Short mmCIF file of C-alpha atoms in Angstrom, two decimals:
data_model
loop_
_atom_site.label_atom_id
_atom_site.label_comp_id
_atom_site.label_asym_id
_atom_site.label_seq_id
_atom_site.Cartn_x
_atom_site.Cartn_y
_atom_site.Cartn_z
CA MET A 1 -10.28 -11.08 -126.83
CA ILE A 2 -12.63 -11.03 -123.81
CA THR A 3 -15.34 -13.66 -124.14
CA ALA A 4 -18.59 -13.86 -122.20
CA MET A 5 -17.41 -17.00 -120.45
CA ASN A 6 -14.13 -15.38 -119.39
CA VAL A 7 -16.05 -12.43 -117.95
CA LEU A 8 -18.38 -14.73 -116.00
CA LYS A 9 -15.46 -16.69 -114.53
CA ARG A 10 -14.07 -13.52 -112.94
CA ILE A 11 -17.36 -12.62 -111.23
CA PRO A 12 -17.71 -13.97 -107.65
CA LEU A 13 -21.40 -14.53 -108.29
CA PHE A 14 -20.57 -17.30 -110.78
CA ALA A 15 -17.05 -18.33 -109.72
CA SER A 16 -18.14 -21.69 -108.27
CA LEU A 17 -19.92 -22.85 -111.43
CA SER A 18 -18.59 -25.61 -113.65
CA ASP A 19 -17.58 -24.86 -117.24
CA VAL A 20 -20.75 -26.61 -118.41
CA ASP A 21 -22.94 -24.42 -116.21
CA LEU A 22 -21.05 -21.32 -117.31
CA GLN A 23 -21.54 -22.24 -120.94
CA ASN A 24 -25.27 -22.68 -120.34
CA LEU A 25 -25.41 -19.30 -118.62
CA THR A 26 -23.45 -17.67 -121.44
CA SER A 27 -26.07 -18.79 -123.94
CA LEU A 28 -28.65 -16.70 -122.05
CA LEU A 29 -26.72 -13.43 -122.28
CA ARG A 30 -27.25 -10.65 -124.76
CA ARG A 31 -25.09 -7.57 -125.35
CA LYS A 32 -26.02 -3.96 -124.74
CA HIS A 33 -24.21 -0.73 -125.62
CA LEU A 34 -24.55 2.51 -123.67
CA GLY A 35 -23.22 5.86 -124.81
CA LYS A 36 -21.62 8.24 -122.31
CA GLY A 37 -24.34 9.89 -120.21
CA GLU A 38 -26.99 7.34 -121.15
CA PHE A 39 -29.13 5.80 -118.42
CA LEU A 40 -29.08 2.04 -117.99
CA PHE A 41 -32.07 2.41 -115.68
CA GLN A 42 -33.58 4.99 -113.35
CA GLN A 43 -34.94 4.85 -109.85
CA GLY A 44 -38.49 3.48 -109.93
CA ASP A 45 -38.03 1.52 -113.17
CA GLU A 46 -39.13 -2.10 -113.21
CA GLY A 47 -36.25 -4.48 -112.50
CA THR A 48 -36.07 -6.81 -115.48
CA ALA A 49 -32.41 -7.81 -115.82
CA LEU A 50 -29.00 -8.38 -114.28
CA TYR A 51 -26.17 -6.46 -115.97
CA ILE A 52 -22.48 -7.39 -116.24
CA ILE A 53 -20.01 -4.69 -117.28
CA VAL A 54 -17.70 -5.82 -120.08
CA GLN A 55 -16.17 -2.42 -120.76
CA GLY A 56 -16.65 1.07 -119.37
CA ARG A 57 -17.92 2.48 -116.07
CA ILE A 58 -21.42 2.72 -114.62
CA LYS A 59 -22.31 5.16 -111.85
CA ILE A 60 -24.98 4.21 -109.30
CA SER A 61 -26.56 7.28 -107.70
CA LEU A 62 -29.56 8.64 -105.82
CA SER A 63 -31.16 12.01 -106.49
CA ARG A 64 -33.26 14.02 -104.06
CA ARG A 65 -34.39 17.42 -105.35
CA LEU A 66 -31.13 19.30 -105.94
CA ASP A 67 -28.91 16.75 -104.15
CA ASN A 68 -27.15 13.84 -105.83
CA VAL A 69 -25.26 11.12 -103.98
CA THR A 70 -23.03 8.61 -105.78
CA LEU A 71 -23.35 5.19 -104.18
CA ALA A 72 -20.81 3.38 -106.34
CA ILE A 73 -18.84 3.46 -109.57
CA LEU A 74 -18.72 0.01 -111.13
CA CYS A 75 -16.12 -1.11 -113.68
CA GLN A 76 -15.25 -4.03 -115.96
CA GLY A 77 -16.18 -7.41 -114.49
CA GLU A 78 -18.62 -6.00 -111.92
CA PHE A 79 -22.37 -6.55 -112.02
CA LEU A 80 -25.49 -4.67 -110.98
CA GLY A 81 -29.25 -5.03 -110.87
CA GLU A 82 -29.35 -8.29 -108.94
CA MET A 83 -31.53 -6.93 -106.10
CA ALA A 84 -34.50 -6.11 -108.31
CA LEU A 85 -34.23 -9.55 -109.90
CA LEU A 86 -34.65 -11.23 -106.53
CA ASP A 87 -37.24 -9.06 -104.76
CA ASP A 88 -39.35 -8.01 -107.79
CA LEU A 89 -39.36 -4.38 -106.59
CA PRO A 90 -38.58 -1.26 -108.67
CA ARG A 91 -35.02 -0.04 -109.13
CA SER A 92 -33.79 1.69 -105.97
CA ALA A 93 -31.26 3.98 -107.71
CA ASP A 94 -30.14 5.41 -111.05
CA ALA A 95 -27.48 3.74 -113.19
CA ILE A 96 -25.77 5.90 -115.82
CA ALA A 97 -22.79 5.34 -118.11
CA MET A 98 -19.81 7.54 -117.26
CA GLU A 99 -18.25 6.64 -120.62
CA ASP A 100 -19.12 4.49 -123.62
CA SER A 101 -19.83 1.07 -122.12
CA GLN A 102 -20.53 -2.50 -123.17
CA LEU A 103 -22.60 -4.83 -120.99
CA TYR A 104 -24.01 -8.33 -120.93
CA VAL A 105 -27.68 -8.55 -120.00
CA LEU A 106 -29.30 -11.51 -118.24
CA ASN A 107 -33.10 -11.42 -118.33
CA ARG A 108 -34.92 -11.83 -114.99
CA LYS A 109 -36.93 -14.86 -116.09
CA ASP A 110 -33.82 -16.62 -117.42
CA PHE A 111 -31.84 -15.67 -114.29
CA LEU A 112 -34.42 -17.09 -111.85
CA SER A 113 -34.74 -20.25 -113.93
CA PHE A 114 -30.96 -20.64 -113.85
CA LEU A 115 -30.87 -20.11 -110.07
CA SER A 116 -33.52 -22.77 -109.49
CA ASN A 117 -31.32 -25.31 -111.28
CA ASN A 118 -28.00 -24.28 -109.71
CA GLY A 119 -27.87 -24.39 -105.91
CA HIS A 120 -24.26 -23.15 -105.76
CA THR A 121 -25.29 -19.94 -107.48
CA VAL A 122 -28.01 -19.29 -104.89
CA TYR A 123 -25.38 -19.32 -102.13
CA ALA A 124 -23.10 -17.13 -104.23
CA VAL A 125 -25.90 -14.58 -104.71
CA LEU A 126 -26.60 -14.46 -100.97
CA ASN A 127 -22.89 -14.08 -100.25
CA SER A 128 -22.59 -11.28 -102.79
CA LEU A 129 -25.59 -9.42 -101.37
CA SER A 130 -24.16 -9.81 -97.86
CA ARG A 131 -20.83 -8.28 -98.95
CA ARG A 132 -22.59 -5.32 -100.54
CA LEU A 133 -24.68 -4.77 -97.40
CA ARG A 134 -21.52 -4.85 -95.28
CA LYS A 135 -19.92 -2.34 -97.65
CA THR A 136 -22.91 -0.02 -97.19
CA ASP A 137 -22.60 -0.37 -93.41
CA ASP A 138 -18.88 0.46 -93.68
CA GLN A 139 -19.66 3.60 -95.71
CA ILE A 140 -22.17 4.76 -93.09
CA ALA A 141 -19.60 4.15 -90.34
CA GLU A 142 -16.97 6.09 -92.29
CA MET A 143 -19.24 9.12 -92.59
CA CYS A 144 -19.92 9.02 -88.85
CA PHE A 145 -16.43 8.39 -87.50
CA LEU A 146 -13.75 9.31 -90.07
CA ASN A 147 -12.62 12.77 -91.14
CA LEU A 148 -12.78 13.76 -94.78
CA SER A 149 -9.03 13.33 -95.32
CA ALA A 150 -9.13 9.65 -94.31
CA ARG A 151 -12.37 8.98 -96.18
CA MET A 152 -11.03 10.52 -99.38
CA ALA A 153 -7.78 8.56 -99.19
CA LYS A 154 -9.68 5.30 -98.71
CA ARG A 155 -12.04 5.98 -101.60
CA LEU A 156 -9.27 7.06 -103.99
CA VAL A 157 -7.29 3.90 -103.20
CA GLU A 158 -10.38 1.74 -103.80
CA LEU A 159 -11.04 3.45 -107.13
CA ALA A 160 -7.39 3.16 -108.22
CA GLU A 161 -7.31 -0.55 -107.42
CA THR A 162 -10.21 -1.23 -109.80
CA GLN A 163 -8.09 -0.32 -112.83
CA GLN A 164 -4.70 -0.80 -114.41
CA PRO A 165 -1.95 1.84 -114.05
CA GLU A 166 -0.93 3.91 -117.06
CA GLU A 167 1.17 1.97 -119.57
CA ASP A 168 3.96 4.56 -119.79
CA ASN A 169 3.77 5.38 -116.04
CA PRO A 170 3.30 2.11 -114.10
CA GLY A 171 2.91 3.91 -110.76
CA VAL A 172 0.25 6.35 -111.96
CA TYR A 173 -3.49 5.69 -111.90
CA ASP A 174 -5.80 7.94 -113.90
CA LEU A 175 -9.26 8.30 -112.35
CA LYS A 176 -11.56 9.84 -114.91
CA MET A 177 -13.89 11.75 -112.64
CA SER A 178 -14.54 15.35 -111.74
CA GLN A 179 -14.13 16.84 -108.28
CA GLN A 180 -17.91 17.16 -108.14
CA GLU A 181 -18.32 13.44 -108.83
CA LEU A 182 -15.84 12.61 -106.07
CA GLY A 183 -17.77 14.96 -103.79
CA ASN A 184 -20.98 13.11 -104.64
CA ILE A 185 -19.34 9.82 -103.66
CA LEU A 186 -18.18 11.20 -100.31
CA GLY A 187 -21.30 13.26 -99.67
CA VAL A 188 -19.49 16.62 -99.42
CA SER A 189 -19.23 19.80 -101.47
CA ARG A 190 -16.90 20.35 -104.41
CA GLU A 191 -15.19 23.08 -102.38
CA SER A 192 -14.31 20.60 -99.62
CA ILE A 193 -12.92 18.17 -102.20
CA ASN A 194 -10.84 20.89 -103.82
CA LYS A 195 -9.33 21.82 -100.45
CA GLU A 196 -8.32 18.21 -99.69
CA LEU A 197 -6.94 17.65 -103.20
CA LYS A 198 -4.83 20.78 -102.89
CA ILE A 199 -3.17 19.27 -99.80
CA LEU A 200 -2.49 16.04 -101.70
CA ARG A 201 -1.16 17.96 -104.72
CA ASN A 202 1.26 19.89 -102.52
CA LYS A 203 2.56 16.61 -101.12
CA GLY A 204 3.02 15.16 -104.61
CA VAL A 205 0.48 12.39 -103.97
CA VAL A 206 -1.94 13.39 -106.74
CA SER A 207 -2.26 15.75 -109.66
CA THR A 208 -5.46 16.94 -111.29
CA SER A 209 -6.65 17.98 -114.71
CA ARG A 210 -10.04 18.63 -116.21
CA ASN A 211 -12.38 15.81 -115.10
CA SER A 212 -9.45 13.61 -114.01
CA ILE A 213 -7.58 12.84 -110.80
CA HIS A 214 -4.15 11.25 -111.24
CA ILE A 215 -2.83 9.10 -108.38
CA LEU A 216 0.96 9.60 -108.39
CA ASP A 217 1.85 7.84 -105.12
CA LEU A 218 -0.59 5.09 -104.18
CA GLU A 219 1.47 3.96 -101.17
CA ALA A 220 1.50 7.47 -99.68
CA LEU A 221 -2.26 7.61 -100.15
CA LYS A 222 -2.68 4.28 -98.33
CA LYS A 223 -0.79 5.68 -95.35
CA ARG A 224 -3.50 8.33 -95.00
CA MET A 225 -6.19 5.66 -94.71
CA PRO A 226 -7.60 4.65 -91.32
#
């Protein structure tokens, strides 16, 4: 059974804490359930909490009129909402459950109080924010300098590596997302995604079904990365 303390230990943000500090932090958490399609928060909402994903997937996205761009898909053990906790500004994006999800919630007031008493965590937060900023810079560079084939391969590998392979097919990874959702992540049309997936299907690298992309040959996909 996954306990709150076990979840916290796997999160880089809290990895340097002692068991005593982790236990104190665990006492501040509360649980939250989200149904598929339910918003955790929306752009412009007040930032009041840090969220840790225990089970499920949360999509972070930005909407502008008719356009929607997926910034990230976060899974078990990942966290979100830390920026609003630190700068006291409204949420900068939407967060929505892609499937039924369970989360731990850490209230802003409790989080800041905990930070003030744990110097190691302050450094961990800064390090975590730095990594996310670098990842954003990398994504911008990819859009400028890499073709769609390389960008798609890189993103599919990253998504596959966040989850376990299928039990009865150890080499197969099932990504539960539609072609439109993958297009939103890469900032291209569904038609462009369909064209690239057709190439990968013909090579036996992936297969597709309704709202799912199955990675059949992860190593072959890695060879298409930059």
